[in-house]
PDB file of C-alpha atoms in Angstrom:
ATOM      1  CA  UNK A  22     -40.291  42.163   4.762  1.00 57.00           C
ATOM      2  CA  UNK A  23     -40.353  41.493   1.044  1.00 59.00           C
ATOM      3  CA  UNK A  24     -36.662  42.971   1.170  1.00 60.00           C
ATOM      4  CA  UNK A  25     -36.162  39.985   3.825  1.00 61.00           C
ATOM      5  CA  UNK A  26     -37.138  37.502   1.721  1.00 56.00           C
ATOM      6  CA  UNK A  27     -34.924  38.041  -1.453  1.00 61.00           C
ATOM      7  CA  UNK A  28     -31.930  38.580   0.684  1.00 58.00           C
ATOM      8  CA  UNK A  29     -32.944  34.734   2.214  1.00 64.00           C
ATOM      9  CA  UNK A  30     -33.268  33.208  -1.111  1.00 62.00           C
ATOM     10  CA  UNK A  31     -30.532  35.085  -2.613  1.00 64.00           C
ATOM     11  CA  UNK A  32     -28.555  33.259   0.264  1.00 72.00           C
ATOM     12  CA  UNK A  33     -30.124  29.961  -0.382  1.00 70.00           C
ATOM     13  CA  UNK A  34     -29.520  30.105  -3.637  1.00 60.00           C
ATOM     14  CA  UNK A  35     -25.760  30.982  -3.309  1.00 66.00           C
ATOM     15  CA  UNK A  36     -25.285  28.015  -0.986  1.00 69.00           C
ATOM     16  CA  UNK A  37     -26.309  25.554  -3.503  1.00 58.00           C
ATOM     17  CA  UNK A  38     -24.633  27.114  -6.243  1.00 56.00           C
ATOM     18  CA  UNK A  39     -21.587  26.474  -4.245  1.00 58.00           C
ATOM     19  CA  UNK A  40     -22.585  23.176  -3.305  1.00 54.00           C
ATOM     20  CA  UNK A  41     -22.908  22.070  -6.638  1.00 49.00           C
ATOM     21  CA  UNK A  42     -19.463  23.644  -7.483  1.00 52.00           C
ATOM     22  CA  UNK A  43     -18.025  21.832  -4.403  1.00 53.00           C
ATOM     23  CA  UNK A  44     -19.119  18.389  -5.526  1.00 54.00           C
ATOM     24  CA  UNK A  45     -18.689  18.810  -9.224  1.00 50.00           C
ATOM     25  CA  UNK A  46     -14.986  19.491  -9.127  1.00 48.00           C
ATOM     26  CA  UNK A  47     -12.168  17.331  -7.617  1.00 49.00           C
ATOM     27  CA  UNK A  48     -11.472  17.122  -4.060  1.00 54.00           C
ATOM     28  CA  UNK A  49      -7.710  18.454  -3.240  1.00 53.00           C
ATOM     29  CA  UNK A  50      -6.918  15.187  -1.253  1.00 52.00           C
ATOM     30  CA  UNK A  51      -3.269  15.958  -1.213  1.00 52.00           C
ATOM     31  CA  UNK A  52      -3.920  18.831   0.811  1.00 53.00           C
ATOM     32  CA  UNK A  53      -6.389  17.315   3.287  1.00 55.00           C
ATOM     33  CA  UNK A  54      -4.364  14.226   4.130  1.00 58.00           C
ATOM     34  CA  UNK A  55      -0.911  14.461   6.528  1.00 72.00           C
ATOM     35  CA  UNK A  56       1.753  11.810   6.653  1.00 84.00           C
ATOM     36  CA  UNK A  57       2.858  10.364  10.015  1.00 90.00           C
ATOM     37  CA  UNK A  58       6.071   9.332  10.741  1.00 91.00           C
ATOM     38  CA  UNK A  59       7.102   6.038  12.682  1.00 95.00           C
ATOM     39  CA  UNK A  60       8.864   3.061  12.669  1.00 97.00           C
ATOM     40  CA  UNK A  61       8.159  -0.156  10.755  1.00 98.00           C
ATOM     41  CA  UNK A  62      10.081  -3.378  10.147  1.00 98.00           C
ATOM     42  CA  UNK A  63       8.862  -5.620   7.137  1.00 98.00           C
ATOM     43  CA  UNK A  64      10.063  -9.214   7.810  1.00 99.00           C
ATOM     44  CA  UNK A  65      10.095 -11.735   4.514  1.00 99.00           C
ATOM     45  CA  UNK A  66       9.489 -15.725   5.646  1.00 99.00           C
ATOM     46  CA  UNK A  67       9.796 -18.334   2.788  1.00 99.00           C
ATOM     47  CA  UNK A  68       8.070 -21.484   3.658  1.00 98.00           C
ATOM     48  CA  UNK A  69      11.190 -23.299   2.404  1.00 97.00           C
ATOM     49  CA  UNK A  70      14.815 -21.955   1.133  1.00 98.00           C
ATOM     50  CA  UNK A  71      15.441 -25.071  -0.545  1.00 98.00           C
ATOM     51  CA  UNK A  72      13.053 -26.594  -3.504  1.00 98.00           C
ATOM     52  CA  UNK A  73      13.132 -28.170  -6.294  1.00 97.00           C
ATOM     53  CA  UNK A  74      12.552 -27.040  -9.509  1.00 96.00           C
ATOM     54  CA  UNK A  75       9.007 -26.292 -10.404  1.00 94.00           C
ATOM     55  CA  UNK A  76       7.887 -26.399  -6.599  1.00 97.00           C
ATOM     56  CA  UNK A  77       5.884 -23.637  -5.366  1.00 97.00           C
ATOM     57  CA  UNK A  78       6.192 -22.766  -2.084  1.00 98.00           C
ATOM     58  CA  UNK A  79       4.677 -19.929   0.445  1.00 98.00           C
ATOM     59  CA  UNK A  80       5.911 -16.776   1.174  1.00 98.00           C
ATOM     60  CA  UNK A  81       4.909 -14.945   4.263  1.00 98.00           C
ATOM     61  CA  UNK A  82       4.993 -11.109   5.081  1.00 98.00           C
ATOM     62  CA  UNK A  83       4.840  -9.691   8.492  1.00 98.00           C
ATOM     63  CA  UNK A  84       4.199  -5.970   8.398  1.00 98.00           C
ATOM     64  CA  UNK A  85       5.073  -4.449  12.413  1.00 98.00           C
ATOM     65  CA  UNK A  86       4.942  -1.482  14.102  1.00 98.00           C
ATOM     66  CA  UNK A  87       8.202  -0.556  15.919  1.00 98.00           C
ATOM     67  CA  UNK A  88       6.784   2.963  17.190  1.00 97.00           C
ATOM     68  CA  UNK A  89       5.688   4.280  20.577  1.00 98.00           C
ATOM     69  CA  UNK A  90       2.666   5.118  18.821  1.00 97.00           C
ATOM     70  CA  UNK A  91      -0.113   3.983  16.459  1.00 97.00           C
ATOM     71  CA  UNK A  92       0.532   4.351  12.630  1.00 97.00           C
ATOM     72  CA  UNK A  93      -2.366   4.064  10.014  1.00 96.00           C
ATOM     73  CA  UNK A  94      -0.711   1.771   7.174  1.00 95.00           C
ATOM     74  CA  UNK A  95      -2.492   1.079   3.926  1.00 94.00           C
ATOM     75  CA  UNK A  96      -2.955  -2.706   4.192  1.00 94.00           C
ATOM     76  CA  UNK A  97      -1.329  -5.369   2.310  1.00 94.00           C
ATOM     77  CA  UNK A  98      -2.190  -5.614  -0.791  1.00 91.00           C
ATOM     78  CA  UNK A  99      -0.234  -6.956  -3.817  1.00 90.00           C
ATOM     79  CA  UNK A 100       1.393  -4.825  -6.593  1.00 88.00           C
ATOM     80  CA  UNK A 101      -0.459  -1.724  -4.327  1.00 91.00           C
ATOM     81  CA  UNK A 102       1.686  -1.379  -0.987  1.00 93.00           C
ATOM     82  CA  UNK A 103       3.952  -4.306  -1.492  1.00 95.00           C
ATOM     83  CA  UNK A 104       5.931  -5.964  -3.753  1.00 96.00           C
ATOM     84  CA  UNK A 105       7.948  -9.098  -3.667  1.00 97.00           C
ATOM     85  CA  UNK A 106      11.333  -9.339  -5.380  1.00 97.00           C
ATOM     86  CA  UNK A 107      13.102 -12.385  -6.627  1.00 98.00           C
ATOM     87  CA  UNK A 108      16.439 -11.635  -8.063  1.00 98.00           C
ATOM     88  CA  UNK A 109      19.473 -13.523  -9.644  1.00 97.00           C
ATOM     89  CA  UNK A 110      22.651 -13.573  -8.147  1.00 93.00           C
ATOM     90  CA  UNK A 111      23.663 -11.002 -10.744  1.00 94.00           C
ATOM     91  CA  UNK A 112      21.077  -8.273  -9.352  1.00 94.00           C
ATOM     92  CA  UNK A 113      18.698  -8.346 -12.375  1.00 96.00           C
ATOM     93  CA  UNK A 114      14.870  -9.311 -11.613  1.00 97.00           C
ATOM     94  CA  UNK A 115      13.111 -12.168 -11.928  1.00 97.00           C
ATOM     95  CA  UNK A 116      10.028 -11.416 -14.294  1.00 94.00           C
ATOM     96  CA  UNK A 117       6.846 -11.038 -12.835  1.00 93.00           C
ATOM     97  CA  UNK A 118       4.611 -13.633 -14.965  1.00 93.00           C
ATOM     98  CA  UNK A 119       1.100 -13.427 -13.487  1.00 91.00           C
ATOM     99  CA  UNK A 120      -1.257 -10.251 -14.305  1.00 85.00           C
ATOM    100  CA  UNK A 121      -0.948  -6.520 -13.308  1.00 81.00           C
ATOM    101  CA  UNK A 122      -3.702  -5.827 -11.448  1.00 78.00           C
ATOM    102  CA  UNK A 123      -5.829  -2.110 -12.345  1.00 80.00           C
ATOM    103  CA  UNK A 124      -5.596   0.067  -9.496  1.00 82.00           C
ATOM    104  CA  UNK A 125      -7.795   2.173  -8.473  1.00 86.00           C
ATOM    105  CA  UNK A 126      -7.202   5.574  -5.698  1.00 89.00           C
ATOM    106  CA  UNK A 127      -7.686   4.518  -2.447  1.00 90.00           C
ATOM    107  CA  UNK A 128      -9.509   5.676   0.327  1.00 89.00           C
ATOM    108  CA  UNK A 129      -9.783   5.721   4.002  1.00 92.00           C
ATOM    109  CA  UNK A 130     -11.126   2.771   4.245  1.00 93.00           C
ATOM    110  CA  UNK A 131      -7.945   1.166   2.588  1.00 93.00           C
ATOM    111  CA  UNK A 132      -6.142   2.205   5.575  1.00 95.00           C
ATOM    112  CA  UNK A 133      -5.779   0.236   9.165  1.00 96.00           C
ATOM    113  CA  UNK A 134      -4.454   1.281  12.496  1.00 97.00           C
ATOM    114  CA  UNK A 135      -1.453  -0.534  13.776  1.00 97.00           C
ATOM    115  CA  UNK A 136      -0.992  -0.526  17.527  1.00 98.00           C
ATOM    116  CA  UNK A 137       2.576  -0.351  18.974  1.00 98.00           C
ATOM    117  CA  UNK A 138       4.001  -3.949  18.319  1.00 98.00           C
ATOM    118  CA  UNK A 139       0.951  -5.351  16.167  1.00 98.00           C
ATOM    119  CA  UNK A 140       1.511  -6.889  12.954  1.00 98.00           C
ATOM    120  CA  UNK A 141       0.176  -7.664   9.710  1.00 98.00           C
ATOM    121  CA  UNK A 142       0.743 -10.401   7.114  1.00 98.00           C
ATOM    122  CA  UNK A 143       0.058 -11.529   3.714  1.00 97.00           C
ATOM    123  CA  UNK A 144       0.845 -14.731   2.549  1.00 97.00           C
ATOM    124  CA  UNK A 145       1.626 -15.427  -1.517  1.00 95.00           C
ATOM    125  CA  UNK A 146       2.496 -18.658  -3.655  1.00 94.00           C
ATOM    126  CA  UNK A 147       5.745 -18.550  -5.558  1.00 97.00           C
ATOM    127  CA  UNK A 148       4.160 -19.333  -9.195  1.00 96.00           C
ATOM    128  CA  UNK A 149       3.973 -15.905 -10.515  1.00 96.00           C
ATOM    129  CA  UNK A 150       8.012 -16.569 -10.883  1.00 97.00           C
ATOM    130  CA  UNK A 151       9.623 -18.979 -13.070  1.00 96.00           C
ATOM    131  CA  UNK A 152      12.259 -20.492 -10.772  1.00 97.00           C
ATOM    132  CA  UNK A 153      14.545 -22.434 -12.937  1.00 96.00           C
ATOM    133  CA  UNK A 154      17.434 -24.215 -11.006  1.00 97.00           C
ATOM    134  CA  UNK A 155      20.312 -21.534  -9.257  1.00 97.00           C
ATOM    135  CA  UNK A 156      20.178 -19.276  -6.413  1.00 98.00           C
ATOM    136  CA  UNK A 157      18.516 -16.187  -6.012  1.00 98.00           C
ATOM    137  CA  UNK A 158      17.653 -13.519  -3.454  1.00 98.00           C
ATOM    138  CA  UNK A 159      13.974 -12.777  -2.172  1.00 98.00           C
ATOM    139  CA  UNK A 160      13.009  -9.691  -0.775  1.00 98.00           C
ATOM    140  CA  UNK A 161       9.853  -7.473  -0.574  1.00 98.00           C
ATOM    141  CA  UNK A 162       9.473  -4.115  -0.502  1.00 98.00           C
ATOM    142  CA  UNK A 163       6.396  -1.927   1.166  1.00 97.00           C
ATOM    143  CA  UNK A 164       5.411   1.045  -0.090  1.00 95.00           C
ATOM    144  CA  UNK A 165       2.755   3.980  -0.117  1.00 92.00           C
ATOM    145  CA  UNK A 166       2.160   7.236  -2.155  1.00 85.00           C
ATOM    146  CA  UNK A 167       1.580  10.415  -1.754  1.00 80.00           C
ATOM    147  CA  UNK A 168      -2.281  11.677  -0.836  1.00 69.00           C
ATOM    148  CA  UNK A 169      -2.149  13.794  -4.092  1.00 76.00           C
ATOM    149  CA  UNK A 170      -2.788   9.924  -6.329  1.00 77.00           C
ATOM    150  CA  UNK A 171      -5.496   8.668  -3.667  1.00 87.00           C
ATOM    151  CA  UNK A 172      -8.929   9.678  -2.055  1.00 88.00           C
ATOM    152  CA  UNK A 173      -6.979   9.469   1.255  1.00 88.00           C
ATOM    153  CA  UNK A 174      -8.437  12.270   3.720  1.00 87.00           C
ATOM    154  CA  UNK A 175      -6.769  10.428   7.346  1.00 90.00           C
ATOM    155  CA  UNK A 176      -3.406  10.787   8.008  1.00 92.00           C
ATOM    156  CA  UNK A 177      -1.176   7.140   7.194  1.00 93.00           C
ATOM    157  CA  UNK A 178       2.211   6.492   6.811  1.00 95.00           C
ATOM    158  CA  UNK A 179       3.905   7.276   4.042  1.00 92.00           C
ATOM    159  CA  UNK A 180       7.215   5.605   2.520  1.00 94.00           C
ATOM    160  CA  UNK A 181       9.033   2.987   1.796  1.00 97.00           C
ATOM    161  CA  UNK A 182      10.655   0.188   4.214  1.00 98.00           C
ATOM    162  CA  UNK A 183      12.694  -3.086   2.770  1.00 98.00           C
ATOM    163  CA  UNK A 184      12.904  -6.850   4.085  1.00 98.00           C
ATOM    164  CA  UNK A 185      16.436  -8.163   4.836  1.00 98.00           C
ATOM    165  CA  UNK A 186      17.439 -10.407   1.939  1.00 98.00           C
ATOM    166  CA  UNK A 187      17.113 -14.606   2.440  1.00 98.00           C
ATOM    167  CA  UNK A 188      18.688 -17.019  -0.481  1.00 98.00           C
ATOM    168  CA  UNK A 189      16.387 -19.359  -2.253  1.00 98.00           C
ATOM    169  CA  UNK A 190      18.218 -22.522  -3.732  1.00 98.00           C
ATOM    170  CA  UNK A 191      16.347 -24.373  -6.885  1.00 98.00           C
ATOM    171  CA  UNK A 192      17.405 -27.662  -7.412  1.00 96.00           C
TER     172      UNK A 192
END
């Protein structure tokens, strides 16, 4: 009986030893998480093409699934799964001039599910770029990382899909 008892507690306190262990040390997320595969189109809309100089204007993203079968996405967010582009003629970038946000790992409840055919958007301003008058090419870009730099334990898409290019004239 008395054997019994030590061989219990020995147990019990083995089990919380490893519990402790388990939540003091970092969670492998990279190997928990999967990637899915499927099809997305990113569509860019500009509220305007033409505007003068020093007008802001809207831009509108439309994040859709093209699959036969749900996807989980991260969502929208600026500077974390998308980026929009403004570029001159030449190719280089347009610089960037409002704040870099501090990013933190995400988790699953940064993800949503997208149904086959839903969509979802994000809408900016155009003043984070200094438009001076000339052409240029918008564009936006979504991406997302591997599990290994989040707290990501669902499965969610992962990769990178571009909007077509549209020309933006400052007058």
């Amino acid at each position: 009986m008395k054997r019994q008892y030590i061989l219990s507690g020995g147990i019990i306190l083995l089990t919380v030893f490893f519990l402790l262990v388990l939540f003091k040390t970092s969670i492998p997320y990279g190997f928990l998480a999967r990637s899915q595969t499927g099809e997305l189109n990113l569509t860019i809309i500009p509220e305007k093409t033409q505007v003068e100089e020093g007008e802001n204007f809207k831009i509108h993203l439309i994040l859709s699934n093209a699959d036969s079968k749900s996807i989980n996405l991260w969502m929208l967010e600026e500077q974390v799964s998308y980026d929009i582009l403004f570029s001159y003629q030449d190719g280089a970038k347009v610089s960037y001039n409002c704040g870099i946000i501090q990013r933190f790992p995400l988790t699953n409840e940064n993800l949503i599910t997208l149904q086959p055919g839903d969509s979802i958007t994000a809408t900016q301003d155009s003043s984070c770029w200094n438009l001076t008058k000339g052409a240029y090419t918008l564009s936006a870009v979504y991406h997302t990382g591997p599990a290994k730099d989040e707290r990501i334990t669902n499965p969610y898409w992962l990769g990178t899909v571009k909007s077509s290019n549209i020309t933006i004239f400052v007058e």
